[in-house]
Amino acid sequence: MDRNSAIGIFLMAALLLLYLQFAPKPKPEPAPQPAKTAAAAAPGTTPVAPDSAALAQQLGAFAGAAQGTAQTTQLQNENLTITFSSKGGRVEAVRLNKYKTYRGQPLDLLDAQSAQLDTRFRTTDGRQIKLSDLYFRPEPQGSNTLRFVADVAGGQIEQLYTLPANSFELSYNLRFNNLSNTLAQEPLTFTFFDRVRQTEKMAKQNRNHTTINHYLVSGDFAMAEASEKPEEVKVAEPLKWAAHKHDFFVAGIIADKEFTTGQFNSTVDLNDTTFIKTLSTTLTIPAADVLGGKGQFRFYFGPNSYSILKEVTPGFDRNVYLGWGLFRWVNQFVILPVFHVLEKFVSSYGIIIALLVVLIKLVTWPLTYKTYESQAKMKVLKPELDAIKEKYPDDAMKQQQETMKLHQSMGVSPLGGCIPTLLTIPILFAMFQFFPNAIELRQEHFLWANDLSTYDDLIKLPFTLPFLGNHISLFTLLMTISTLAMTYQSNQANPAAMQGPMKFYSYLMPLIFFFVLNDFAAGLTWYYLVSNLVTLGQQAITRRFVDDTKVRAKLEANKIKNKDKKPSGFGARLADAMKAAQEKEAQARQGGGASRPAADDTDDTDSEPGTGASDISPKRPRKTRRS
């Protein structure tokens, strides 16, 4: 590894640390199950009849629907079991049938204790009414459709839910029939309060990856920051959808038309051992939509899977965080397509990751070969470079000029080993976002790892260490050992290029990354372990094709070819700049030498030999004594 390549690698490592700190076979579809209805009453409680006079005072013409008994009704398909409450006619709980929590329990995306969906509106006489104030009459419409009706104020509030087979989407239609004289002509307010439970192994990652995202009608996407700090976002323009992302799962609502405004809040109580984060969404719905039968929406309750979300609605796939800018494009158009193709032929995701490494290494091998070839050239030129340093030991500017002349005459680019390495940065950064967010790896076993989407903790410590925690990831440990082996091999191949602090830092960086990656997804550290092993193999093969004698002969041929060739382009501009800097430095030295005698004219007699004016005055006796 030459100095330029080492500098390139260290820059990559520094950028990566900054980036980390801030940023099966299809089963037969079961027959649809009919809707289930059951009376619901909290255990150990006795319903208390509300005061009719108080309800009339509070709800006016809507008070007649404010008394009743809450019932629960379910719609179910292969993917979802959704529980509705007749009090409010709303979704009360959602269970994802094919998923479990990290403890192996059924995964309830929403439940009656943690989440509440509601809609509020104002009447023409100024009263604020919530749908949860009213009792609705459940009317199953076949096996996959449920209708809730409340007769109020001479009209009806109707809510219609439809759950298609083998889908994660729930169709929702809200209508206010014959209530145009009762409903105020101002937007209704939809609220979604969501206290999120821990479903993944690592609570901190689960919390940080739990956010609220939204998408504007204009096409702009806004993603909340992954953090533990309270957040509030207000949107004063029309929105298309909003989604609560629970790390690997999403609960969202999409408008067929639009929401007029929105507000999103998230709070965290680190002392709360039950809920990792509280999310709150407020959206406004045009009154004309619900009065005109156009209040049509869709709920999405399901996995945060790119292949599924991209079919839901425009921009909904952005809930899967794949990095930003170029890194997202690499994941979206390169990594994910290749990953999904491999899924069709290989069942083990650990093997899929290994094959992904091999494919990427084959594609980038020309860059790797260029890097190694550049290192070989710099190694061959080392005697000439050492000679330049010995010839101009105290003149760094002259060393640079002579080194540049040598590189130009030999046809060598000092950045030849650095640029190919830097070109692989998009893939490096893309991997850091792909593996922690790929639901495909969730709870997938490989070797000793029980879940490739989080760290493996085969080695558990009876104590907690700073920056490391109470475990050691074996994949991370093996990755670090393989990186140190690569560093040692590179340093042994070119010992003169890595000396002093450079050599020390080349061994320090892998140790730093051991602490950084110990809590990262096992899929990521397994990827880098395989990548290191493949790289070692590539280096061994490349050495057979890069011979120092042939490299020297090629450089000598370039020297003859470039003998009378003048530098051009960037090289010429750099040479001119260095020459100008050298001339300026020489002038500065001459100016300094001329100014010193003038400063010493006041004390010409007492000047000591070798200083001030005595050096240029004709004082023969002193020169005789010195001689």
XYZ file of C-alpha atoms in Angstrom:
627
model
C 0.000 0.000 0.000
C 1.626 3.275 -1.074
C 1.211 6.594 0.690
C -1.424 7.942 -1.718
C -3.567 4.837 -1.400
C -3.242 4.984 2.382
C -4.331 8.624 2.402
C -7.308 7.701 0.213
C -8.322 4.902 2.567
C -7.988 7.157 5.612
C -10.157 9.791 3.904
C -12.761 7.129 3.193
C -12.670 6.034 6.830
C -13.032 9.604 8.054
C -15.973 10.225 5.711
C -17.576 6.996 6.820
C -17.281 7.893 10.503
C -18.852 11.292 9.792
C -21.618 9.624 7.799
C -22.364 7.226 10.637
C -22.535 10.004 13.154
C -24.876 12.449 11.395
C -27.168 10.041 8.595
C -39.953 -18.778 -0.525
C -42.393 -20.463 -2.236
C -45.863 -18.883 -2.431
C -48.355 -20.405 -0.035
C -51.917 -21.206 -1.107
C -54.278 -18.393 -0.268
C -56.731 -19.368 2.505
C -60.422 -18.911 2.013
C -61.644 -15.525 3.256
C -63.061 -15.650 6.751
C -66.372 -13.998 7.559
C -66.403 -10.929 9.751
C -66.530 -11.697 13.466
C -68.539 -9.589 15.862
C -68.400 -9.764 19.627
C -69.424 -7.523 22.480
C -66.440 -5.869 24.156
C -66.261 -4.793 27.742
C -63.205 -4.053 29.779
C -62.575 -6.861 32.293
C -63.585 -6.045 35.808
C -65.558 -2.940 34.859
C -69.268 -2.177 34.789
C -70.546 0.139 32.045
C -71.946 3.340 33.446
C -74.909 4.949 31.692
C -73.962 8.488 30.622
C -76.042 11.486 31.665
C -78.456 12.175 28.792
C -78.781 15.831 29.679
C -75.008 16.264 29.769
C -74.647 14.498 26.409
C -77.338 16.691 24.868
C -75.554 19.761 26.158
C -72.192 18.563 24.810
C -73.176 16.933 21.523
C -76.498 18.560 20.612
C -78.178 16.767 17.705
C -75.516 14.051 17.822
C -76.286 13.026 21.426
C -78.631 10.260 20.299
C -75.695 8.226 18.984
C -73.589 8.777 22.092
C -75.109 5.893 24.060
C -74.588 2.218 23.414
C -72.363 -0.776 24.016
C -68.948 -1.081 22.415
C -68.512 -4.102 20.177
C -65.465 -5.404 18.384
C -65.527 -6.728 14.842
C -62.711 -8.243 12.787
C -61.719 -8.364 9.148
C -59.032 -10.866 8.313
C -56.983 -12.058 5.362
C -53.737 -13.989 4.972
C -51.625 -10.983 6.005
C -53.712 -8.995 8.480
C -56.144 -9.344 11.333
C -57.804 -5.950 11.896
C -60.049 -5.329 14.899
C -62.636 -2.544 14.792
C -64.603 -0.938 17.601
C -68.207 0.132 17.178
C -67.398 3.077 19.469
C -66.188 5.482 16.841
C -66.434 2.892 14.064
C -62.627 2.904 13.914
C -59.634 0.633 13.659
C -58.694 -0.478 17.151
C -55.939 -3.050 16.605
C -53.845 -4.472 13.755
C -51.958 -7.763 13.858
C -49.479 -8.814 11.164
C -50.163 -12.535 10.779
C -46.825 -13.502 9.203
C -44.501 -11.676 11.594
C -43.328 -12.079 15.178
C -41.525 -9.798 17.591
C -37.895 -10.518 18.424
C -39.199 -12.455 21.455
C -41.342 -14.686 19.243
C -44.668 -13.107 20.220
C -47.418 -12.119 17.733
C -46.625 -8.743 16.196
C -49.385 -6.235 16.902
C -48.627 -3.120 14.878
C -51.418 -1.285 16.734
C -53.478 -2.219 19.783
C -56.198 -0.623 21.879
C -53.777 0.380 24.653
C -51.074 1.898 22.438
C -52.852 3.542 19.492
C -55.919 5.579 18.724
C -57.311 6.779 15.401
C -60.059 9.381 15.457
C -61.726 12.143 13.423
C -63.012 15.422 14.811
C -65.379 17.932 13.187
C -67.290 21.075 14.106
C -70.996 21.590 13.727
C -72.765 24.731 12.538
C -73.770 25.500 16.135
C -70.088 25.473 17.204
C -69.860 22.073 18.893
C -66.744 19.935 18.526
C -67.679 16.293 17.877
C -65.372 13.291 17.658
C -66.332 10.042 15.979
C -65.128 8.285 19.138
C -67.971 10.063 21.002
C -70.497 8.118 18.926
C -71.570 4.472 18.739
C -71.875 3.017 15.267
C -73.917 0.090 14.078
C -71.655 -2.568 12.486
C -73.038 -4.070 9.290
C -70.841 -6.768 7.685
C -71.087 -6.646 3.894
C -69.805 -10.079 2.971
C -66.487 -11.573 4.037
C -64.146 -8.663 3.434
C -66.245 -5.484 3.848
C -67.545 -3.861 7.009
C -69.919 -0.902 7.199
C -70.424 1.299 10.264
C -73.475 3.584 10.433
C -74.545 6.215 12.970
C -77.931 7.923 12.590
C -77.460 11.526 13.715
C -79.097 14.938 13.220
C -81.514 13.686 10.583
C -78.725 12.179 8.520
C -76.039 9.506 8.671
C -72.327 9.170 9.213
C -71.147 6.160 7.252
C -67.734 4.476 7.374
C -66.964 1.675 4.924
C -63.914 -0.593 5.277
C -62.788 -3.148 2.698
C -59.869 -5.567 3.161
C -58.896 -7.274 -0.123
C -57.527 -10.806 -0.031
C -53.742 -11.169 0.324
C -53.238 -7.420 0.797
C -51.728 -5.062 3.356
C -54.100 -2.244 2.393
C -57.436 -1.395 3.972
C -59.802 0.728 1.889
C -61.673 3.396 3.900
C -64.578 5.572 2.825
C -65.989 8.309 5.115
C -69.342 9.872 4.213
C -71.607 12.429 5.878
C -75.020 11.817 4.292
C -77.653 14.598 4.436
C -75.607 16.595 6.957
C -74.626 19.587 4.838
C -76.735 21.903 7.031
C -75.237 20.476 10.216
C -71.558 20.137 9.384
C -69.567 23.379 9.454
C -67.827 24.238 6.198
C -64.338 23.798 7.584
C -61.902 20.888 7.381
C -62.341 17.792 9.534
C -59.347 16.767 11.648
C -58.003 13.217 11.467
C -55.698 12.213 14.335
C -53.435 9.197 14.722
C -51.865 8.778 18.165
C -49.340 5.948 18.292
C -47.228 4.782 21.232
C -44.751 2.398 19.630
C -43.716 -0.815 21.353
C -40.302 -2.428 20.947
C -40.419 -5.199 18.334
C -36.700 -5.555 17.542
C -33.700 -6.763 19.526
C -31.831 -3.456 19.780
C -34.057 -0.857 21.432
C -31.902 2.133 20.424
C -31.949 1.250 16.729
C -35.652 0.385 16.939
C -36.299 3.814 18.467
C -34.104 5.789 16.062
C -35.625 4.085 13.022
C -39.148 4.894 14.247
C -40.231 8.120 12.536
C -43.088 9.918 10.774
C -42.749 10.487 7.029
C -45.057 12.403 4.722
C -45.441 13.138 1.031
C -46.812 16.328 -0.484
C -49.194 16.547 -3.414
C -46.472 18.544 -5.165
C -44.253 15.447 -5.088
C -41.888 16.503 -2.301
C -40.989 13.848 0.259
C -40.129 14.704 3.857
C -38.516 12.234 6.215
C -38.251 12.899 9.927
C -34.797 12.812 11.480
C -33.821 9.539 13.154
C -33.181 10.737 16.687
C -34.224 10.555 20.318
C -35.130 14.237 20.514
C -38.684 15.656 20.426
C -39.724 16.784 16.962
C -42.557 18.827 15.519
C -43.272 19.505 11.861
C -46.118 21.634 10.524
C -47.147 21.484 6.876
C -49.368 24.220 5.440
C -49.783 22.747 1.959
C -51.705 19.734 0.603
C -50.399 16.259 1.447
C -50.921 12.917 -0.266
C -49.997 10.564 2.558
C -48.451 10.241 6.010
C -46.862 7.183 7.577
C -45.694 6.033 10.985
C -42.603 3.922 10.395
C -41.957 1.370 13.138
C -38.460 0.463 11.943
C -39.345 -2.574 9.791
C -43.107 -1.908 9.636
C -45.376 0.922 8.519
C -48.807 2.204 9.500
C -49.884 4.865 7.030
C -52.884 6.592 5.509
C -53.166 7.677 1.866
C -55.782 10.093 0.517
C -57.312 9.429 -2.886
C -57.553 13.218 -3.244
C -55.555 15.134 -0.628
C -55.211 16.299 2.963
C -55.199 20.094 3.191
C -52.635 20.488 6.015
C -50.725 18.368 8.501
C -48.840 18.392 11.776
C -46.456 15.698 13.023
C -44.989 15.226 16.493
C -42.709 12.654 18.071
C -41.547 12.413 21.673
C -39.309 10.026 23.582
C -39.261 9.068 27.237
C -36.052 7.091 27.816
C -37.353 6.011 31.231
C -40.398 4.328 29.670
C -39.730 0.592 29.406
C -43.027 -0.138 27.628
C -43.010 2.296 24.703
C -39.908 3.371 22.793
C -41.404 6.456 21.107
C -44.715 8.304 20.815
C -45.835 9.466 17.370
C -48.721 11.793 16.631
C -50.146 12.784 13.239
C -52.849 15.385 12.595
C -54.308 15.788 9.081
C -57.161 17.946 7.856
C -59.802 16.665 5.425
C -61.905 19.018 3.269
C -65.532 19.008 4.435
C -66.707 19.009 0.815
C -65.045 15.588 0.301
C -66.990 13.802 3.050
C -70.238 15.569 2.154
C -69.881 14.725 -1.529
C -68.941 11.057 -1.092
C -65.296 11.709 -2.015
C -63.730 11.083 1.382
C -61.866 8.025 0.167
C -58.637 6.807 1.769
C -56.452 3.757 2.141
C -54.638 2.510 5.200
C -51.413 0.574 4.799
C -50.507 -1.778 7.619
C -47.544 -3.945 6.703
C -43.835 -4.539 6.257
C -41.455 -1.748 5.329
C -40.465 -3.617 2.176
C -39.342 -1.685 -0.894
C -40.835 -4.141 -3.379
C -44.266 -3.886 -1.690
C -44.296 -0.168 -0.899
C -43.426 0.940 -4.415
C -46.773 -0.523 -5.565
C -48.849 1.331 -2.942
C -48.659 4.959 -4.092
C -46.021 7.326 -5.512
C -43.227 8.001 -3.045
C -44.390 5.448 -0.479
C -41.258 3.350 -1.064
C -39.242 6.234 0.430
C -40.244 4.890 3.847
C -37.440 2.377 3.265
C -34.362 4.437 4.032
C -31.671 3.510 1.511
C -29.392 6.497 2.070
C -29.452 9.854 0.318
C -28.495 11.003 -3.147
C -26.038 8.780 -4.986
C -26.038 6.149 -2.234
C -29.801 5.666 -2.516
C -29.503 5.275 -6.287
C -26.844 2.598 -5.852
C -29.107 0.665 -3.468
C -32.271 1.241 -5.491
C -30.970 0.450 -8.970
C -28.035 -1.889 -8.302
C -28.040 -3.616 -4.920
C -31.780 -4.285 -4.511
C -32.367 -5.686 -8.038
C -29.360 -8.016 -7.753
C -30.403 -9.009 -4.233
C -33.934 -9.915 -5.347
C -32.666 -11.898 -8.344
C -30.443 -13.960 -6.040
C -33.443 -14.525 -3.722
C -35.131 -16.532 -6.473
C -32.347 -19.100 -6.578
C -30.864 -19.144 -3.055
C -32.825 -19.582 0.177
C -30.039 -18.664 2.640
C -29.567 -14.925 2.999
C -26.048 -15.422 4.321
C -25.139 -17.129 1.045
C -26.951 -14.395 -0.898
C -24.788 -11.768 0.828
C -21.626 -13.742 0.006
C -22.669 -14.014 -3.647
C -23.429 -10.287 -3.684
C -19.886 -9.615 -2.487
C -18.405 -11.812 -5.223
C -20.470 -10.080 -7.933
C -19.502 -6.600 -6.714
C -15.833 -7.596 -6.478
C -15.881 -8.968 -10.019
C -17.412 -5.747 -11.347
C -14.929 -3.558 -9.470
C -11.888 -5.769 -10.174
C -10.604 -3.432 -12.938
C -10.465 -0.647 -10.328
C -8.742 -2.958 -7.860
C -6.210 -3.963 -10.508
C -5.499 -0.317 -11.323
C -4.894 0.400 -7.641
C -2.480 -2.493 -7.286
C -0.708 -1.560 -10.524
C -0.275 2.012 -9.262
C 1.176 0.684 -6.003
C 3.658 -1.429 -7.980
C 4.770 1.619 -9.991
C 5.329 3.671 -6.857
C 7.277 0.787 -5.338
C 9.548 0.561 -8.405
C 10.151 4.322 -8.342
C 11.097 4.359 -4.671
C 14.899 4.487 -5.268
C 14.519 7.613 -7.451
C 12.184 9.218 -4.924
C 14.658 8.520 -2.099
C 17.446 10.031 -4.207
C 15.444 13.243 -4.639
C 14.951 13.501 -0.882
C 18.666 13.013 -0.262
C 19.598 15.608 -2.910
C 17.242 18.274 -1.528
C 16.868 17.385 2.150
C 15.859 20.884 3.303
C 13.898 22.115 0.287
C 10.390 20.659 0.289
C 9.337 22.768 -2.709
C 12.214 21.459 -4.791
C 11.424 17.901 -3.700
C 7.863 18.308 -4.954
C 8.990 19.783 -8.266
C 11.510 17.034 -8.927
C 9.027 14.354 -7.847
C 6.438 15.773 -10.251
C 9.000 15.794 -13.073
C 9.823 12.173 -12.322
C 6.151 11.158 -12.357
C 5.556 12.986 -15.643
C 8.613 11.514 -17.340
C 7.709 7.991 -16.202
C 4.009 8.362 -17.035
C 2.904 7.796 -13.447
C -0.055 9.504 -11.761
C 0.369 9.959 -7.989
C -3.420 9.693 -7.667
C -3.585 6.482 -9.680
C -3.895 4.353 -6.551
C -6.271 6.697 -4.759
C -8.930 7.513 -7.361
C -9.959 3.874 -8.113
C -10.376 3.308 -4.377
C -12.459 6.466 -3.964
C -14.745 5.373 -6.821
C -15.923 2.447 -4.663
C -17.157 4.797 -1.893
C -20.795 4.853 -3.149
C -21.000 1.074 -2.752
C -19.331 1.251 0.677
C -21.779 3.862 1.969
C -24.772 2.215 0.284
C -24.102 -1.025 2.167
C -24.163 0.820 5.493
C -27.761 1.847 4.808
C -28.987 -1.254 3.013
C -28.349 -3.941 5.623
C -29.815 -2.228 8.748
C -32.991 -1.351 6.801
C -33.554 -4.499 4.720
C -36.584 -6.329 6.129
C -35.528 -9.317 4.013
C -32.789 -9.973 6.612
C -35.071 -9.606 9.632
C -35.008 -12.752 11.799
C -33.080 -14.651 9.119
C -30.644 -17.145 10.645
C -27.126 -17.749 9.363
C -24.341 -19.664 11.113
C -24.410 -18.411 14.734
C -26.451 -15.265 13.978
C -30.160 -15.535 14.804
C -31.057 -12.294 13.014
C -28.994 -10.791 10.190
C -30.751 -7.424 10.586
C -29.167 -6.809 14.004
C -25.908 -7.639 15.781
C -24.911 -11.188 16.660
C -24.058 -11.655 20.330
C -22.554 -15.122 20.491
C -19.931 -13.716 22.893
C -21.775 -12.178 25.841
C -19.927 -10.232 28.516
C -20.894 -10.230 32.215
C -20.212 -6.487 32.262
C -20.640 -3.436 30.038
C -17.695 -1.737 28.354
C -17.739 1.871 27.094
C -18.310 2.099 23.316
C -18.671 -1.690 23.139
C -21.607 -2.723 25.322
C -22.116 -6.107 26.952
C -21.390 -8.290 23.941
C -18.850 -8.914 21.189
C -20.137 -9.510 17.678
C -18.212 -12.482 16.307
C -18.750 -11.357 12.724
C -17.317 -7.935 13.638
C -14.373 -9.546 15.419
C -13.549 -11.752 12.418
C -13.972 -8.789 10.088
C -11.477 -6.802 12.179
C -8.960 -9.659 12.184
C -9.236 -10.017 8.398
C -8.781 -6.257 7.951
C -5.647 -6.326 10.108
C -4.376 -9.247 8.012
C -4.948 -7.224 4.834
C -3.129 -4.245 6.353
C -0.193 -6.399 7.422
C 0.054 -7.960 3.971
C 0.011 -4.548 2.282
C 2.633 -3.147 4.640
C 4.883 -6.159 4.115
C 4.598 -5.834 0.341
C 5.701 -2.190 0.457
C 7.331 -1.521 3.857
C 9.060 1.720 2.867
C 5.796 3.433 1.931
C 4.193 2.859 5.329
C 6.466 4.067 8.073
C 6.103 5.976 11.312
C 2.642 7.413 12.059
C 1.197 6.158 8.764
C 1.945 2.576 9.707
C 0.495 3.071 13.179
C -2.757 4.552 11.833
C -3.096 1.771 9.281
C -3.482 -0.661 12.197
C -5.481 1.723 14.385
C -8.371 2.258 11.928
C -9.556 -1.397 11.902
C -9.610 -1.362 15.705
C -11.713 1.815 15.718
C -14.184 0.235 13.327
C -14.416 -2.808 15.590
C -15.998 -0.589 18.262
C -18.135 1.301 15.727
C -19.575 -1.802 14.033
C -20.049 -4.014 17.095
C -23.744 -2.976 17.295
C -24.366 -3.007 13.544
C -26.366 -5.575 11.600
C -24.709 -8.983 11.375
C -25.498 -8.960 7.661
C -23.271 -5.896 7.231
C -20.272 -7.251 9.148
C -20.639 -10.628 7.405
C -20.589 -8.741 4.100
C -17.330 -6.992 5.021
C -15.756 -10.187 6.321
C -16.430 -11.930 3.002
C -15.307 -8.796 1.150
C -11.961 -8.835 2.971
C -11.416 -12.526 2.228
C -12.224 -12.015 -1.452
C -9.888 -8.997 -1.568
C -7.031 -11.080 -0.128
C -7.653 -13.622 -2.854
C -7.760 -10.892 -5.512
C -4.442 -9.500 -4.326
C -2.815 -12.915 -4.478
C -4.055 -13.424 -8.038
C -3.155 -9.886 -9.137
C 0.454 -10.297 -7.974
C 0.896 -13.013 -10.569
C 0.087 -10.545 -13.326
C 1.978 -7.508 -11.997
C 5.737 -8.126 -12.185
C 8.136 -5.453 -10.873
C 10.636 -6.087 -13.708
C 7.968 -5.601 -16.355
C 6.694 -2.504 -14.559
C 10.235 -1.031 -14.529
C 10.666 -1.763 -18.244
C 7.343 -0.069 -18.984
C 8.331 3.003 -16.987
C 11.682 3.256 -18.767
C 9.872 3.071 -22.096
C 7.564 5.864 -20.935
C 10.610 7.908 -19.935
C 12.053 7.682 -23.457
C 8.674 8.405 -25.004
C 8.048 11.441 -22.797
C 11.601 12.840 -23.015
C 10.707 15.920 -25.060
C 7.076 16.069 -24.052
C 5.960 19.152 -22.177
C 3.402 18.887 -19.390
C -0.132 19.912 -20.308
C -3.476 20.403 -18.650
C -3.634 20.086 -14.882
C 0.014 18.972 -14.651
C 1.212 22.093 -16.446
C -0.898 24.393 -14.276
C 0.331 22.670 -11.130
C 3.967 22.952 -12.289
C 3.509 26.660 -13.053
C 1.940 27.244 -9.666
C 4.790 25.495 -7.891
C 7.373 27.429 -9.929
C 5.682 30.728 -9.098
C 5.576 29.788 -5.434
C 9.282 28.928 -5.502
C 10.179 32.247 -7.167
C 8.099 34.132 -4.645
C 9.846 32.333 -1.792
C 13.254 33.145 -3.302
C 12.345 36.815 -3.598
C 11.171 36.815 -0.006
C 14.509 35.387 1.112
C 16.457 37.984 -0.877
C 14.307 40.778 0.519
C 14.908 39.510 4.045
C 18.672 39.354 3.468
C 18.780 42.941 2.147
C 16.800 44.330 5.036
C 18.973 42.900 7.781
C 22.128 45.092 7.050
C 20.022 48.235 7.048
C 18.744 47.319 10.455
C 22.292 46.861 11.797
C 23.882 50.095 10.472
C 23.468 51.766 13.868
C 25.948 49.410 15.510
C 28.482 48.558 12.857
C 31.500 48.562 15.155
C 30.222 46.037 17.697
C 28.712 43.582 15.266
C 29.884 40.056 15.748
C 31.203 37.987 12.872
C 28.510 36.332 10.823
C 25.762 38.812 11.752
C 24.381 42.084 10.440
C 26.586 44.577 8.582
C 29.870 43.008 9.660
C 29.275 40.286 7.085
C 29.482 42.724 4.194
C 31.832 45.461 5.587
C 35.558 45.234 4.683
C 36.870 44.438 8.179
C 39.975 42.508 7.175
C 41.417 41.960 10.679
C 38.321 40.160 11.853
C 38.249 37.985 8.774
C 41.946 37.220 9.314
C 41.331 36.243 12.930
C 38.402 34.004 11.911
C 40.536 32.336 9.315
